[in-house]
Amino acid sequence: MTSDLDRTPVTVVGLGPMGLALAAALLERGHPLTVWNRTPEKADELVGKGARRAATVAEAASASPLTIMCLKDYDTMYAVFDAAGDALRGRVLVNLNSGTPNEARAAVDWADERGVAYLDGAIMVQPPLVGHPGSVFLYSGSQDVFDRHRATLASLGDPRYLGADPGLAVLYNTALLDLMYAATNGFLHASALVASAGVPAATFAGLALDWFLPTVVQASLAEQAPALDAGHYPGDLGTLEMNRNALEHITLTSREQGVHDDQPRLMQGIAERAIAEGHGDRNYLAVFEVFKKANAARA
């Protein structure tokens, strides 16, 4: 729980579903709260619970030493806060929208020009989980800003500081979403394969999600992750050439069963590129060397 000493006044700018969740969590933990949104009525429920609705973003930013924003993107942030004039000067802005690492770094320059202490962040949970102690929020940039406001940020969840590079939070966020979509698409495609034989996805999930992913895939990746950093891919237990055959069989089986085959063909193509680059006698993790390079068509 947040102590009385940690109940820093906070302003929240942007009251979409996530912004509303952030504001509600801060209010529930006793922070004096000011809110602003371009559509003022979105704040009605928060105001009914004790929040103050600011008429302008300048008024909102002036009300608290710390402003947390959750807007669409960096361009929206600039448009909103440029209209606030000097209201943020000498105050702290924590940005929890999404974007790219270069956008985050440019935002630091924008903030410095305006005398604003700035911290970039990323939210790794859905709105209903905001405020739970185990819900991870990522932050990067000024460690001083993070340390000074860590107790307040902990009202939202588990704050993780990644480093001084302000682009790290959005980079981690993008990488984790990349993992999420790849894993989800893998499960969906695999479910489509067994569904072609009349097997329900719920039946397949018992084997795929309860046993195969955590016991075979996750455990193996956790054990072998240091090998990625070392570039060490011994093929004594299975080579990339062998894995290329397995990937080809997935593609052929997909076609046989009338299932969309773009995804396995893409994976097969990546393995074939790694083999062409001389990694055929190494294990499958050697495709990491392909992923680390720019696409040849765009290089």
PDB file of C-alpha atoms in Angstrom, residues 82-197:
ATOM      1  CA  ASP A  82       2.823  22.440 -26.951  1.00  0.00           C
ATOM      2  CA  ALA A  83      -0.568  24.040 -26.343  1.00  0.00           C
ATOM      3  CA  ALA A  84       0.236  24.098 -22.611  1.00  0.00           C
ATOM      4  CA  GLY A  85       3.026  26.645 -22.994  1.00  0.00           C
ATOM      5  CA  ASP A  86       5.356  26.682 -19.976  1.00  0.00           C
ATOM      6  CA  ALA A  87       2.964  24.858 -17.663  1.00  0.00           C
ATOM      7  CA  LEU A  88       5.220  21.795 -17.538  1.00  0.00           C
ATOM      8  CA  ARG A  89       8.480  23.700 -16.983  1.00  0.00           C
ATOM      9  CA  GLY A  90      10.215  22.436 -13.855  1.00  0.00           C
ATOM     10  CA  ARG A  91       7.855  19.470 -13.581  1.00  0.00           C
ATOM     11  CA  VAL A  92       8.026  15.781 -14.475  1.00  0.00           C
ATOM     12  CA  LEU A  93       6.332  14.121 -17.434  1.00  0.00           C
ATOM     13  CA  VAL A  94       6.054  10.337 -17.645  1.00  0.00           C
ATOM     14  CA  ASN A  95       5.038   9.145 -21.099  1.00  0.00           C
ATOM     15  CA  LEU A  96       3.196   5.821 -21.311  1.00  0.00           C
ATOM     16  CA  ASN A  97       2.163   5.789 -24.967  1.00  0.00           C
ATOM     17  CA  SER A  98       3.771   3.497 -27.542  1.00  0.00           C
ATOM     18  CA  GLY A  99       6.137   4.260 -30.400  1.00  0.00           C
ATOM     19  CA  THR A 100       9.683   3.597 -31.549  1.00  0.00           C
ATOM     20  CA  PRO A 101      13.036   4.006 -29.761  1.00  0.00           C
ATOM     21  CA  ASN A 102      14.029   6.962 -31.952  1.00  0.00           C
ATOM     22  CA  GLU A 103      10.742   8.679 -31.141  1.00  0.00           C
ATOM     23  CA  ALA A 104      11.442   8.215 -27.437  1.00  0.00           C
ATOM     24  CA  ARG A 105      14.928   9.710 -27.782  1.00  0.00           C
ATOM     25  CA  ALA A 106      13.561  12.674 -29.725  1.00  0.00           C
ATOM     26  CA  ALA A 107      11.001  13.229 -26.964  1.00  0.00           C
ATOM     27  CA  VAL A 108      13.829  13.720 -24.456  1.00  0.00           C
ATOM     28  CA  ASP A 109      15.239  16.531 -26.597  1.00  0.00           C
ATOM     29  CA  TRP A 110      11.766  18.063 -26.856  1.00  0.00           C
ATOM     30  CA  ALA A 111      11.376  17.889 -23.062  1.00  0.00           C
ATOM     31  CA  ASP A 112      14.854  19.313 -22.392  1.00  0.00           C
ATOM     32  CA  GLU A 113      14.097  22.333 -24.575  1.00  0.00           C
ATOM     33  CA  ARG A 114      11.064  23.030 -22.392  1.00  0.00           C
ATOM     34  CA  GLY A 115      12.723  22.476 -19.028  1.00  0.00           C
ATOM     35  CA  VAL A 116      10.756  19.292 -18.391  1.00  0.00           C
ATOM     36  CA  ALA A 117      12.126  16.234 -16.587  1.00  0.00           C
ATOM     37  CA  TYR A 118      11.071  13.287 -18.741  1.00  0.00           C
ATOM     38  CA  LEU A 119      10.735   9.522 -18.358  1.00  0.00           C
ATOM     39  CA  ASP A 120       9.584   7.163 -21.079  1.00  0.00           C
ATOM     40  CA  GLY A 121       7.626   4.024 -20.273  1.00  0.00           C
ATOM     41  CA  ALA A 122       5.556   1.131 -21.519  1.00  0.00           C
ATOM     42  CA  ILE A 123       2.598  -0.704 -19.995  1.00  0.00           C
ATOM     43  CA  MET A 124       2.794  -4.487 -20.272  1.00  0.00           C
ATOM     44  CA  VAL A 125      -0.726  -5.372 -19.078  1.00  0.00           C
ATOM     45  CA  GLN A 126      -4.330  -4.797 -20.093  1.00  0.00           C
ATOM     46  CA  PRO A 127      -6.350  -2.047 -18.303  1.00  0.00           C
ATOM     47  CA  PRO A 128      -8.077  -4.388 -15.789  1.00  0.00           C
ATOM     48  CA  LEU A 129      -4.668  -5.383 -14.377  1.00  0.00           C
ATOM     49  CA  VAL A 130      -3.404  -1.837 -13.758  1.00  0.00           C
ATOM     50  CA  GLY A 131      -2.809  -1.343 -10.050  1.00  0.00           C
ATOM     51  CA  HIS A 132      -1.991  -4.993  -9.342  1.00  0.00           C
ATOM     52  CA  PRO A 133       1.419  -5.429  -7.670  1.00  0.00           C
ATOM     53  CA  GLY A 134       2.570  -8.003 -10.240  1.00  0.00           C
ATOM     54  CA  SER A 135       1.640  -5.933 -13.296  1.00  0.00           C
ATOM     55  CA  VAL A 136       4.861  -4.882 -15.016  1.00  0.00           C
ATOM     56  CA  PHE A 137       5.510  -1.330 -16.216  1.00  0.00           C
ATOM     57  CA  LEU A 138       8.780  -0.635 -18.041  1.00  0.00           C
ATOM     58  CA  TYR A 139      10.690   2.652 -17.743  1.00  0.00           C
ATOM     59  CA  SER A 140      13.841   4.058 -19.312  1.00  0.00           C
ATOM     60  CA  GLY A 141      15.664   7.361 -19.376  1.00  0.00           C
ATOM     61  CA  SER A 142      16.593   9.455 -16.341  1.00  0.00           C
ATOM     62  CA  GLN A 143      17.290   7.214 -13.356  1.00  0.00           C
ATOM     63  CA  ASP A 144      17.007  10.236 -11.071  1.00  0.00           C
ATOM     64  CA  VAL A 145      13.442  10.862 -12.255  1.00  0.00           C
ATOM     65  CA  PHE A 146      12.617   7.175 -11.869  1.00  0.00           C
ATOM     66  CA  ASP A 147      14.085   6.944  -8.366  1.00  0.00           C
ATOM     67  CA  ARG A 148      12.342  10.111  -7.165  1.00  0.00           C
ATOM     68  CA  HIS A 149       8.937   8.908  -8.342  1.00  0.00           C
ATOM     69  CA  ARG A 150       9.266   5.153  -7.979  1.00  0.00           C
ATOM     70  CA  ALA A 151       6.856   5.001  -5.036  1.00  0.00           C
ATOM     71  CA  THR A 152       4.178   6.784  -7.049  1.00  0.00           C
ATOM     72  CA  LEU A 153       4.807   4.628 -10.108  1.00  0.00           C
ATOM     73  CA  ALA A 154       4.445   1.557  -7.890  1.00  0.00           C
ATOM     74  CA  SER A 155       0.811   2.570  -7.378  1.00  0.00           C
ATOM     75  CA  LEU A 156       0.284   1.462 -10.981  1.00  0.00           C
ATOM     76  CA  GLY A 157       2.063  -1.891 -10.734  1.00  0.00           C
ATOM     77  CA  ASP A 158       5.613  -3.254 -10.668  1.00  0.00           C
ATOM     78  CA  PRO A 159       7.967  -0.542 -12.030  1.00  0.00           C
ATOM     79  CA  ARG A 160      11.033  -1.944 -13.851  1.00  0.00           C
ATOM     80  CA  TYR A 161      13.857   0.450 -14.722  1.00  0.00           C
ATOM     81  CA  LEU A 162      15.747  -0.711 -17.842  1.00  0.00           C
ATOM     82  CA  GLY A 163      18.489   1.868 -18.222  1.00  0.00           C
ATOM     83  CA  ALA A 164      19.481   5.391 -19.218  1.00  0.00           C
ATOM     84  CA  ASP A 165      18.731   4.986 -22.929  1.00  0.00           C
ATOM     85  CA  PRO A 166      15.204   6.447 -23.201  1.00  0.00           C
ATOM     86  CA  GLY A 167      14.436   4.131 -26.134  1.00  0.00           C
ATOM     87  CA  LEU A 168      14.746   0.938 -24.088  1.00  0.00           C
ATOM     88  CA  ALA A 169      11.206   0.840 -22.688  1.00  0.00           C
ATOM     89  CA  VAL A 170       9.506   1.026 -26.085  1.00  0.00           C
ATOM     90  CA  LEU A 171      12.132  -1.337 -27.550  1.00  0.00           C
ATOM     91  CA  TYR A 172      11.414  -3.955 -24.868  1.00  0.00           C
ATOM     92  CA  ASN A 173       7.693  -3.392 -25.362  1.00  0.00           C
ATOM     93  CA  THR A 174       8.010  -3.989 -29.105  1.00  0.00           C
ATOM     94  CA  ALA A 175      10.203  -7.052 -28.593  1.00  0.00           C
ATOM     95  CA  LEU A 176       7.751  -8.578 -26.110  1.00  0.00           C
ATOM     96  CA  LEU A 177       4.820  -7.887 -28.437  1.00  0.00           C
ATOM     97  CA  ASP A 178       6.843  -9.490 -31.247  1.00  0.00           C
ATOM     98  CA  LEU A 179       7.174 -12.578 -29.045  1.00  0.00           C
ATOM     99  CA  MET A 180       3.487 -12.508 -28.153  1.00  0.00           C
ATOM    100  CA  TYR A 181       2.290 -12.325 -31.748  1.00  0.00           C
ATOM    101  CA  ALA A 182       4.757 -14.967 -32.939  1.00  0.00           C
ATOM    102  CA  ALA A 183       3.745 -17.362 -30.135  1.00  0.00           C
ATOM    103  CA  THR A 184       0.034 -16.665 -30.651  1.00  0.00           C
ATOM    104  CA  ASN A 185       0.293 -17.169 -34.409  1.00  0.00           C
ATOM    105  CA  GLY A 186       2.213 -20.377 -33.815  1.00  0.00           C
ATOM    106  CA  PHE A 187      -0.544 -21.719 -31.590  1.00  0.00           C
ATOM    107  CA  LEU A 188      -3.284 -20.576 -33.986  1.00  0.00           C
ATOM    108  CA  HIS A 189      -1.598 -22.203 -36.988  1.00  0.00           C
ATOM    109  CA  ALA A 190      -0.919 -25.402 -35.059  1.00  0.00           C
ATOM    110  CA  SER A 191      -4.546 -25.465 -33.907  1.00  0.00           C
ATOM    111  CA  ALA A 192      -5.662 -25.033 -37.517  1.00  0.00           C
ATOM    112  CA  LEU A 193      -3.544 -28.041 -38.492  1.00  0.00           C
ATOM    113  CA  VAL A 194      -5.148 -30.378 -35.958  1.00  0.00           C
ATOM    114  CA  ALA A 195      -8.574 -28.820 -36.603  1.00  0.00           C
ATOM    115  CA  SER A 196      -8.244 -30.059 -40.197  1.00  0.00           C
ATOM    116  CA  ALA A 197      -8.597 -33.559 -38.693  1.00  0.00           C
TER     117      ALA A 197
END
